[in-house]
Amino acid sequence: MTTLQTEVLVIGGGATGAGVAWDAALRGFDTILVDRRDLGEGTSGRFHGLLHSGGRYAVKDPHAATECIEENLILRHIASDTIEDTGGLFVSTPDDDPAYGDRFLQGCKDTGVPAEEVDVAEVLKREPRLNPRIKRAFTVPDANIDAWKCIWALADGATRHGARILTYHSVVALHRDGDAVTGARLRNELTGEELDVEAGFTLSAAGAWAAEIAHMAGVEGVRVAPGKGIMIAMNHRLVNTVVNRCTMPADGDILVPIRTVSVIGTTDIRTAHPDEIPVTQEEVDQMLDDGETLVPGFRDARALRVWAGVRPLFEDVKTGDTESTRDIGRSHAVLDHLERDGLKGFVTMTGGKWTTFRLMAQDMVDVMCRQLGEDRACRTREERLPGSEDGETYQLGHRLRVRERELQDEQLVCECELISRSRLETAMRERGTANLDDIRRNLRLGMGPCQGGFCIYRATGMLHAIGRQDGPSAAGSLVSFLQERWKGVWPILYGDQLRQARLDDWIYQGALDVEHAPATAPVGAAPPEVREAAADGLKVSAA
Ligand SMILES: Cc1cc2nc3c(=O)[nH]c(=O)nc-3n(C[C@H](O)[C@H](O)[C@H](O)COP(=O)(O)OP(=O)(O)OC[C@H]3O[C@@H](n4cnc5c(N)ncnc54)[C@H](O)[C@@H]3O)c2cc1C
């Protein structure tokens, strides 16, 4: 069996784990980061896209609000290329108590969140689709952040400082030597091969799965309540500013414009297991109704895709539980298992928010340094990530500008997301993956209105042509991609998206008959049970 050696093993390749690997590598630790799937496939790739200003927590959770605004400012500096500075609004809709606005303003003042009341008529000029009956409006420095761009920049930065990134490697056991954790047994999910990592320190950043990892170390009493939330992407930017309802945090009260779409969310429902997060029709209907409150006519707009994620909400069994996950604090919890359980070489991080991942990583690596007696300062406040060296934030229209420059020389593979052939080919070669879904996350391939309808057969042909896959495995990649997309489309089949789904169906089932293509499962595909469920969906669409 292969054995790898490292000073630090990081479990979990979400925002937190990637942030921890970046932080540890910058402090000069030899680091390995592992994830059971691709980077950002857990909650971090399924979130709402909001870089919080802290306004949302200003009244209810002042500590979280202050953390958010501080981290918001730091991330704008170190990860500028992944952030679009849309600005944010808090608005009192006709269903909200306008007096809450005063508490909101006071809360922002107390927590350091810059907020200002603005003229409603001006706001409606700026955002003409907003409910014309809003009574008050406040500006805050909300923004959006591109999950995968940021996580891959963290991973890239860590790699440049010597870290090794192992995707599709599950931790199946933790090794213990007396009162110390000494590493982990991994399973390569692509080959089935097992390998050992001998690590001086093991840092668990497994989010909603943190309790499972703690259990592997023999630690009991760590409980993470998975709080499910659903979000719906609408096919264009109904607003250009992040819009929050000015009320206590509730369901469906934020609309985030990100890239070419806008995303309404979210719910918060306790679920039994982080891998079981089905989307129900009732949740979809509630979300569309909530959208109407912010933007009248919301239901008539075209919904592109729905998905769900799970909040890793830490519950300390010693201090008692709460049943509603929205009431569990959004701050993070770093568990020093030496202090808590007498176990050396092992720290757990859970809870928190995307916006605060850098701080969480810093806290976690600080705890490790303390245990090791090492005095190595954190550098992630100042050090810019690869791609963000010039400090420029992402500008909407960037891809179009690039596209217009190369109009005559380049074929366009994905019209919705303006992805050229050379860009896609480069990504396929550099990622070293033949899984189209992995490439989707890097380039946003197939994420526009046709949900892959017109680009995925072209991308499949390219995979085959550049020699990454033989015919059956390329066909397997294609089917797997379609099944993944279908999971997010079927709960919102109405209006134009239903027409689009029928067209896609004619292309793939009618013209190409993909269901009967001699396909093998692609590397890194969803597990068999997920594939089967999705395949059933595909057949329903063909009926
Ligand atoms: C619906 C919803 C909307 C949200 N919106 C926002 C928002 O707009 N703004 C914001 O700031 N925050 C938001 N959050 C919170 C935020 O998304 C999460 O707090 C954050 O993404 C958690 O990141 P993480 O890295 O800790 O966990 P994850 O991203 O879940 O990463 C954990 C990783 O561990 C891996 N893993 C699990 N088990 C194993 C194993 N055995 N071996 C190897 N790897 C393993 C998983 O594959 C996963 O990739 C939202 C959360 C939800 C649910």
XYZ file of C-alpha atoms and ligand atoms in Angstrom:
596
model
C 0.000 0.000 0.000
C 1.226 3.498 -0.857
C 2.043 5.674 2.154
C 2.346 9.438 1.936
C 4.010 11.544 4.604
C 3.120 15.075 5.501
C 3.205 17.531 8.355
C -0.444 18.543 7.945
C -3.399 16.618 6.555
C -6.486 18.748 5.791
C -9.779 16.886 5.355
C -12.391 18.636 3.205
C -11.948 20.679 0.045
C -14.654 23.293 0.590
C -13.930 26.972 1.220
C -12.764 26.224 4.761
C -10.462 23.309 3.919
C -8.985 25.083 0.883
C -8.480 28.152 3.097
C -6.762 26.004 5.730
C -4.457 24.419 3.138
C -3.564 27.902 1.795
C -2.917 29.226 5.298
C -0.852 26.213 6.426
C 1.190 26.150 3.208
C 1.860 29.892 3.496
C 3.162 29.325 7.037
C 5.586 26.795 5.581
C 3.914 23.528 6.614
C 4.114 20.575 4.254
C 0.392 20.061 3.544
C -1.934 17.542 1.900
C -5.588 18.438 1.245
C -8.075 15.628 0.525
C -11.708 15.595 -0.509
C -13.943 12.646 -1.261
C -15.135 14.423 -4.426
C -13.960 17.389 -6.469
C -13.114 20.675 -4.723
C -16.193 22.731 -3.828
C -18.680 19.907 -4.301
C -19.959 20.107 -0.725
C -21.843 23.060 0.743
C -19.293 25.542 -0.564
C -20.329 24.876 -4.161
C -24.019 24.883 -3.254
C -24.352 28.168 -1.397
C -26.162 31.376 -2.274
C -23.161 33.276 -3.616
C -23.403 36.176 -1.160
C -20.366 37.841 0.325
C -22.122 39.114 3.437
C -21.683 42.687 4.581
C -22.933 41.557 7.992
C -26.237 43.434 7.607
C -28.209 40.215 7.759
C -26.891 39.501 11.254
C -26.696 43.063 12.574
C -29.734 42.716 14.844
C -29.829 39.011 15.591
C -26.171 38.017 15.843
C -23.921 41.092 16.312
C -20.740 39.053 16.680
C -21.350 37.336 13.321
C -22.116 40.726 11.754
C -18.759 42.175 12.826
C -16.888 39.083 11.627
C -18.634 39.349 8.256
C -17.800 42.982 7.601
C -14.177 42.497 8.638
C -13.760 39.457 6.402
C -15.720 41.081 3.569
C -13.093 43.840 3.444
C -10.167 41.431 3.649
C -11.528 39.193 0.883
C -12.054 42.169 -1.403
C -8.314 42.717 -1.052
C -6.940 39.172 -1.297
C -9.515 37.497 -3.575
C -10.716 40.480 -5.622
C -10.907 38.584 -8.916
C -13.530 36.234 -7.484
C -15.785 39.043 -6.192
C -18.228 41.259 -8.059
C -18.926 44.452 -6.155
C -22.672 44.621 -6.732
C -23.436 46.446 -3.485
C -26.415 45.445 -1.372
C -29.817 46.765 -0.418
C -32.070 46.021 2.539
C -35.654 46.884 1.641
C -38.898 46.932 3.678
C -41.503 45.247 1.471
C -45.230 45.796 2.105
C -45.142 42.603 4.224
C -42.348 43.901 6.504
C -42.587 46.188 9.512
C -40.892 49.468 8.476
C -39.944 50.123 12.115
C -37.458 47.217 11.888
C -35.384 49.562 9.707
C -34.464 51.596 12.802
C -33.289 48.515 14.686
C -31.385 47.467 11.568
C -29.612 50.836 11.277
C -28.713 50.795 14.965
C -27.468 47.187 14.723
C -25.274 48.097 11.753
C -23.875 51.082 13.620
C -23.082 48.963 16.686
C -21.372 46.222 14.682
C -19.398 48.377 12.238
C -21.426 47.511 9.122
C -21.629 50.599 6.874
C -25.361 51.200 6.199
C -27.254 54.219 4.993
C -30.940 54.912 4.437
C -31.598 55.956 0.828
C -34.498 57.439 -1.068
C -36.920 54.733 -2.253
C -37.593 56.557 -5.539
C -33.846 56.543 -6.321
C -33.618 52.849 -5.507
C -36.511 52.081 -7.829
C -34.788 53.978 -10.626
C -31.687 51.879 -10.067
C -33.595 48.605 -9.685
C -36.806 49.056 -11.681
C -38.025 45.479 -11.186
C -38.170 45.828 -7.394
C -41.553 45.911 -5.714
C -42.723 49.543 -6.247
C -44.459 49.397 -2.861
C -41.255 49.071 -0.814
C -41.336 51.526 2.072
C -37.720 51.955 3.120
C -34.336 51.072 1.641
C -30.774 50.924 3.024
C -27.449 50.380 1.249
C -24.758 48.004 2.561
C -21.486 46.631 1.068
C -22.816 43.183 0.085
C -21.246 41.564 -2.989
C -21.196 38.224 -4.747
C -18.327 35.718 -4.701
C -17.631 32.940 -7.210
C -17.249 29.776 -5.142
C -15.224 27.628 -7.491
C -13.008 30.411 -8.743
C -12.075 31.259 -5.162
C -11.590 27.679 -3.981
C -9.410 26.813 -6.971
C -7.388 29.989 -6.453
C -6.800 28.913 -2.829
C -5.789 25.438 -3.990
C -3.545 26.903 -6.684
C -1.917 29.221 -4.147
C -1.391 26.342 -1.711
C 0.110 24.176 -4.469
C 2.558 26.943 -5.370
C 3.747 26.701 -1.757
C 4.245 22.969 -1.991
C 0.826 21.614 -0.946
C -0.565 18.465 -2.561
C -4.274 18.346 -3.448
C -5.949 14.941 -3.662
C -9.488 15.156 -5.005
C -11.711 12.064 -5.130
C -9.952 10.685 -2.065
C -12.234 9.801 0.847
C -11.031 9.495 4.397
C -12.296 6.079 5.450
C -10.481 5.825 8.799
C -8.284 7.918 11.057
C -5.159 6.364 12.547
C -4.503 6.665 16.267
C -1.414 5.972 18.257
C -2.401 6.131 21.925
C -3.633 9.632 22.650
C -2.679 11.069 19.243
C -4.178 11.055 15.758
C -1.375 10.154 13.364
C -2.984 10.274 9.930
C -5.667 8.643 7.848
C -6.549 5.803 5.523
C -7.783 7.129 2.168
C -9.720 5.471 -0.617
C -9.157 6.699 -4.150
C -12.744 6.952 -5.441
C -11.630 6.707 -9.070
C -9.589 3.512 -8.788
C -10.764 1.948 -5.519
C -7.133 1.840 -4.337
C -6.461 2.529 -0.645
C -3.496 4.482 0.681
C -2.224 5.777 3.996
C -1.236 9.273 4.973
C 1.105 9.641 7.940
C 0.491 13.133 9.250
C 1.944 15.099 12.127
C -1.371 16.909 12.424
C -4.862 16.273 11.069
C -7.219 19.208 10.517
C -10.845 18.315 9.870
C -12.667 20.920 7.780
C -15.380 18.546 6.655
C -18.268 20.963 7.251
C -21.570 19.151 7.673
C -19.638 15.856 7.727
C -17.361 16.932 10.603
C -19.151 14.743 13.148
C -18.431 11.646 11.024
C -14.728 12.479 10.882
C -14.617 13.177 14.645
C -16.290 9.831 15.215
C -13.520 8.132 13.176
C -11.022 9.595 15.649
C -13.016 8.129 18.525
C -14.278 11.557 19.632
C -17.880 11.634 20.738
C -20.237 14.519 21.430
C -19.488 16.503 18.261
C -22.808 17.093 16.603
C -23.413 18.998 13.386
C -27.056 19.717 12.606
C -27.419 19.747 8.828
C -29.708 22.686 7.945
C -30.929 22.274 4.377
C -31.499 25.294 2.172
C -32.755 25.442 -1.401
C -32.014 28.104 -4.005
C -33.387 28.791 -7.487
C -31.374 30.422 -10.285
C -33.439 32.630 -12.591
C -32.193 32.965 -16.170
C -31.078 36.574 -16.014
C -30.272 39.352 -13.576
C -33.645 40.512 -12.313
C -31.657 42.895 -10.114
C -28.071 44.088 -10.302
C -27.675 44.697 -6.575
C -27.961 42.050 -3.830
C -31.447 42.605 -2.372
C -32.306 41.527 1.182
C -35.614 41.967 2.950
C -35.215 44.278 5.909
C -36.560 41.945 8.543
C -35.338 39.223 10.916
C -33.636 36.484 8.808
C -36.300 34.262 7.266
C -36.841 32.071 4.203
C -36.606 33.357 0.639
C -35.539 36.827 1.688
C -32.384 37.390 -0.416
C -31.959 37.776 -4.166
C -28.331 37.621 -5.342
C -27.281 38.628 -8.866
C -24.301 36.498 -9.850
C -22.704 36.349 -13.277
C -25.584 36.259 -15.775
C -28.284 34.940 -13.411
C -29.969 35.872 -10.150
C -30.481 33.446 -7.302
C -33.359 33.503 -4.817
C -32.925 31.739 -1.511
C -33.062 30.179 0.851
C -34.835 27.845 3.248
C -33.527 26.352 6.478
C -34.862 22.930 7.364
C -33.229 20.392 9.588
C -32.384 17.247 7.654
C -31.318 13.801 8.849
C -28.057 13.474 6.904
C -26.016 15.927 4.831
C -26.139 13.598 1.822
C -29.935 13.432 1.855
C -31.158 16.775 0.618
C -34.095 16.277 -1.737
C -35.890 19.358 -3.066
C -39.664 19.281 -2.656
C -42.298 20.969 -4.808
C -43.603 22.857 -1.744
C -40.169 24.389 -1.155
C -39.947 25.451 -4.796
C -43.420 27.021 -4.669
C -42.612 28.843 -1.444
C -39.390 30.210 -2.926
C -41.138 31.460 -6.074
C -43.813 33.147 -3.910
C -41.090 34.761 -1.813
C -39.513 36.031 -5.021
C -42.822 37.710 -5.934
C -42.649 39.769 -2.743
C -39.336 41.285 -3.820
C -39.924 41.384 -7.585
C -43.545 41.323 -8.768
C -43.868 38.972 -11.771
C -41.047 36.775 -10.449
C -43.028 33.619 -11.198
C -43.280 34.615 -14.873
C -39.504 34.827 -15.211
C -37.705 31.708 -16.337
C -36.351 29.519 -13.550
C -33.213 27.698 -14.701
C -32.253 25.374 -11.951
C -32.891 24.519 -8.317
C -30.416 23.000 -5.889
C -29.912 22.454 -2.176
C -27.028 22.678 0.271
C -26.563 21.936 3.963
C -25.360 24.397 6.576
C -22.853 22.888 8.966
C -24.448 24.147 12.193
C -22.452 23.013 15.177
C -24.314 21.946 18.305
C -22.432 21.405 21.521
C -24.302 18.610 23.231
C -22.990 19.883 26.540
C -24.874 23.196 26.246
C -28.173 21.749 24.966
C -29.751 21.560 21.512
C -32.146 23.701 19.555
C -34.568 22.229 17.076
C -34.815 25.071 14.569
C -31.509 25.298 12.765
C -32.025 29.009 12.031
C -31.649 29.618 15.757
C -28.272 27.942 16.019
C -25.479 30.530 15.889
C -23.818 31.109 12.523
C -20.376 31.589 14.073
C -17.770 28.920 13.673
C -16.581 26.420 16.227
C -12.975 25.309 16.425
C -12.558 22.231 18.567
C -9.129 21.702 20.033
C -9.369 17.997 20.776
C -6.321 18.130 23.038
C -8.130 20.526 25.372
C -11.554 18.971 24.892
C -10.788 15.235 24.714
C -7.106 14.827 25.595
C -6.384 13.848 21.972
C -3.250 15.260 20.324
C -2.733 16.161 16.671
C -6.376 16.665 15.769
C -8.554 19.760 15.417
C -12.111 20.091 14.059
C -13.582 23.201 12.474
C -17.255 23.500 11.693
C -20.092 26.024 11.477
C -19.377 29.484 10.111
C -20.081 30.972 6.731
C -18.480 31.198 3.323
C -17.743 34.855 4.028
C -15.717 33.952 7.126
C -13.755 30.974 5.749
C -10.406 32.825 5.913
C -10.859 33.672 9.582
C -11.913 30.095 10.303
C -8.782 28.794 8.587
C -6.622 31.226 10.540
C -8.180 30.177 13.860
C -7.682 26.527 13.045
C -4.030 26.815 12.011
C -3.399 29.018 15.079
C -4.679 26.224 17.336
C -2.396 23.749 15.586
C 0.613 26.087 15.967
C -0.195 26.524 19.655
C -0.243 22.755 20.198
C 3.013 22.372 18.285
C 4.625 25.251 20.142
C 5.365 26.898 16.772
C 5.317 30.665 16.362
C 4.422 31.082 12.685
C 2.342 34.145 11.843
C -0.735 33.959 9.626
C -0.236 35.730 6.272
C -3.620 35.302 4.626
C -4.835 38.807 5.503
C -2.286 40.367 3.170
C -1.219 37.747 0.645
C -3.245 38.021 -2.555
C -4.475 34.857 -4.237
C -3.335 33.851 -7.724
C -5.498 35.783 -10.198
C -6.141 38.642 -7.760
C -2.666 40.178 -7.826
C -3.872 43.432 -9.386
C -6.644 43.926 -6.804
C -9.289 44.420 -9.520
C -12.740 43.023 -8.749
C -14.565 40.936 -11.351
C -16.550 43.021 -13.841
C -19.731 41.738 -15.438
C -19.209 41.698 -19.203
C -15.598 40.544 -18.954
C -16.227 37.392 -20.982
C -18.122 39.344 -23.627
C -15.259 41.800 -24.015
C -12.766 38.958 -24.463
C -15.149 37.219 -26.852
C -15.558 40.284 -29.021
C -11.799 40.529 -29.445
C -11.575 37.012 -30.816
C -14.892 36.912 -32.693
C -13.430 35.940 -36.072
C -10.809 33.449 -34.874
C -12.466 31.298 -32.250
C -15.296 28.799 -32.226
C -17.786 29.215 -29.417
C -18.649 25.967 -27.661
C -20.989 27.226 -24.905
C -23.021 30.203 -26.155
C -24.692 30.910 -22.807
C -21.434 31.267 -20.876
C -19.307 32.414 -23.862
C -16.732 29.602 -23.616
C -14.435 29.293 -26.603
C -13.020 26.070 -27.944
C -9.432 26.826 -26.949
C -10.467 27.763 -23.416
C -12.364 24.528 -23.011
C -9.557 22.444 -24.498
C -7.045 24.066 -22.148
C -9.284 23.366 -19.146
C -9.738 19.735 -20.195
C -5.984 19.260 -20.494
C -5.033 21.196 -17.345
C -7.658 19.724 -15.037
C -6.568 16.208 -15.920
C -10.184 15.090 -15.555
C -12.488 13.559 -18.082
C -15.548 14.377 -16.013
C -17.539 17.135 -17.715
C -19.114 18.108 -14.408
C -15.668 18.899 -12.960
C -15.004 21.115 -15.966
C -18.415 22.753 -15.573
C -17.442 23.984 -12.129
C -14.235 25.546 -13.422
C -15.648 27.251 -16.502
C -19.416 27.397 -15.797
C -19.838 25.144 -18.847
C -23.532 24.365 -19.462
C -24.756 26.570 -16.607
C -26.767 29.003 -18.728
C -30.378 28.907 -19.963
C -30.041 25.734 -22.087
C -28.391 23.894 -19.159
C -25.947 22.176 -21.489
C -28.471 21.475 -24.261
C -26.304 22.897 -27.050
C -22.793 22.660 -25.675
C -22.409 19.322 -23.979
C -22.445 17.152 -27.062
C -19.792 19.477 -28.527
C -17.726 19.274 -25.341
C -18.076 15.485 -25.367
C -16.782 15.361 -28.930
C -13.804 17.440 -27.872
C -13.061 15.163 -24.903
C -12.929 12.284 -27.329
C -10.986 14.173 -30.013
C -8.182 15.313 -27.716
C -7.755 11.721 -26.654
C -8.864 12.020 -23.055
C -11.535 9.361 -23.492
C -12.559 6.538 -25.782
C -16.076 6.502 -27.281
C -17.946 4.666 -24.501
C -16.379 6.641 -21.687
C -16.998 9.952 -23.508
C -20.627 8.890 -23.909
C -20.649 8.002 -20.196
C -19.427 11.484 -19.347
C -22.181 12.960 -21.477
C -24.939 10.890 -19.867
C -23.627 11.603 -16.376
C -23.576 15.351 -17.068
C -27.136 15.300 -18.434
C -28.341 13.375 -15.402
C -26.743 15.871 -13.013
C -28.354 18.790 -14.847
C -31.702 17.022 -14.973
C -31.783 16.709 -11.179
C -31.804 20.502 -10.931
C -34.303 21.096 -13.706
C -37.197 18.745 -13.123
C -38.639 20.497 -10.009
C -39.040 23.759 -11.982
C -40.462 22.473 -15.244
C -42.855 25.213 -16.277
C -42.984 27.897 -18.961
C -39.904 28.447 -21.095
C -37.727 26.073 -19.110
C -40.171 23.252 -19.841
C -39.942 24.105 -23.558
C -36.151 24.100 -23.278
C -36.180 20.736 -21.485
C -38.336 19.252 -24.253
C -35.943 20.571 -26.893
C -32.925 19.183 -25.026
C -34.775 15.923 -24.707
C -35.376 15.728 -28.454
C -31.717 16.439 -29.098
C -30.362 13.882 -26.651
C -33.016 11.185 -26.584
C -34.590 11.733 -30.006
C -31.651 12.548 -32.277
C -28.706 11.095 -30.328
C -30.469 8.311 -28.383
C -27.982 8.741 -25.527
C -29.882 6.412 -23.280
C -28.816 3.486 -25.488
C -25.304 4.703 -26.269
C -22.612 2.159 -25.342
C -21.510 4.215 -22.357
C -19.309 3.415 -19.391
C -19.542 5.356 -16.119
C -17.128 8.299 -16.223
C -14.360 8.740 -13.731
C -15.487 10.741 -10.740
C -19.159 10.306 -11.601
C -21.849 10.491 -8.944
C -22.241 7.314 -6.883
C -24.404 4.551 -8.438
C -27.500 5.289 -6.327
C -27.472 8.940 -7.396
C -26.918 7.946 -11.022
C -29.827 5.529 -10.920
C -32.179 8.100 -9.380
C -31.157 10.632 -11.978
C -31.488 8.075 -14.776
C -35.094 7.519 -13.738
C -35.603 11.242 -14.071
C -34.092 11.211 -17.534
C -36.530 8.505 -18.582
C -39.442 10.504 -17.177
C -38.389 13.378 -19.372
C -38.254 11.105 -22.380
C -41.814 9.878 -21.757
C -28.342 26.970 1.354
C -27.130 27.664 1.872
C -26.831 28.952 1.470
C -25.706 29.599 1.990
N -25.419 30.842 1.559
C -24.343 31.490 2.045
C -24.018 32.769 1.553
O -24.674 33.297 0.656
N -22.931 33.392 2.082
C -22.171 32.814 3.051
O -21.224 33.457 3.513
N -22.447 31.573 3.518
C -23.501 30.898 3.025
N -23.792 29.633 3.450
C -22.895 28.981 4.406
C -21.662 28.409 3.672
O -21.994 27.953 2.395
C -21.027 27.275 4.455
O -20.861 27.663 5.778
C -19.645 26.918 3.872
O -19.736 26.694 2.483
C -19.097 25.687 4.553
O -17.874 25.408 3.943
P -16.987 24.203 4.459
O -15.747 24.196 3.663
O -16.858 24.303 5.935
O -17.867 22.910 4.162
P -18.057 22.144 2.766
O -18.011 23.073 1.619
O -19.269 21.292 2.890
O -16.768 21.247 2.687
C -16.650 20.038 3.403
C -15.990 19.052 2.469
O -15.665 17.869 3.200
C -15.717 16.810 2.282
N -15.807 15.540 2.988
C -16.832 15.088 3.748
N -16.547 13.864 4.228
C -15.314 13.530 3.752
C -14.480 12.378 3.866
N -14.855 11.304 4.577
N -13.293 12.370 3.236
C -12.885 13.442 2.499
N -13.641 14.545 2.346
C -14.845 14.595 2.978
C -16.960 17.121 1.455
O -16.944 16.461 0.194
C -16.892 18.635 1.329
O -16.318 19.056 0.096
C -24.885 28.952 2.929
C -25.178 27.650 3.304
C -26.275 26.998 2.768
C -26.571 25.607 3.134
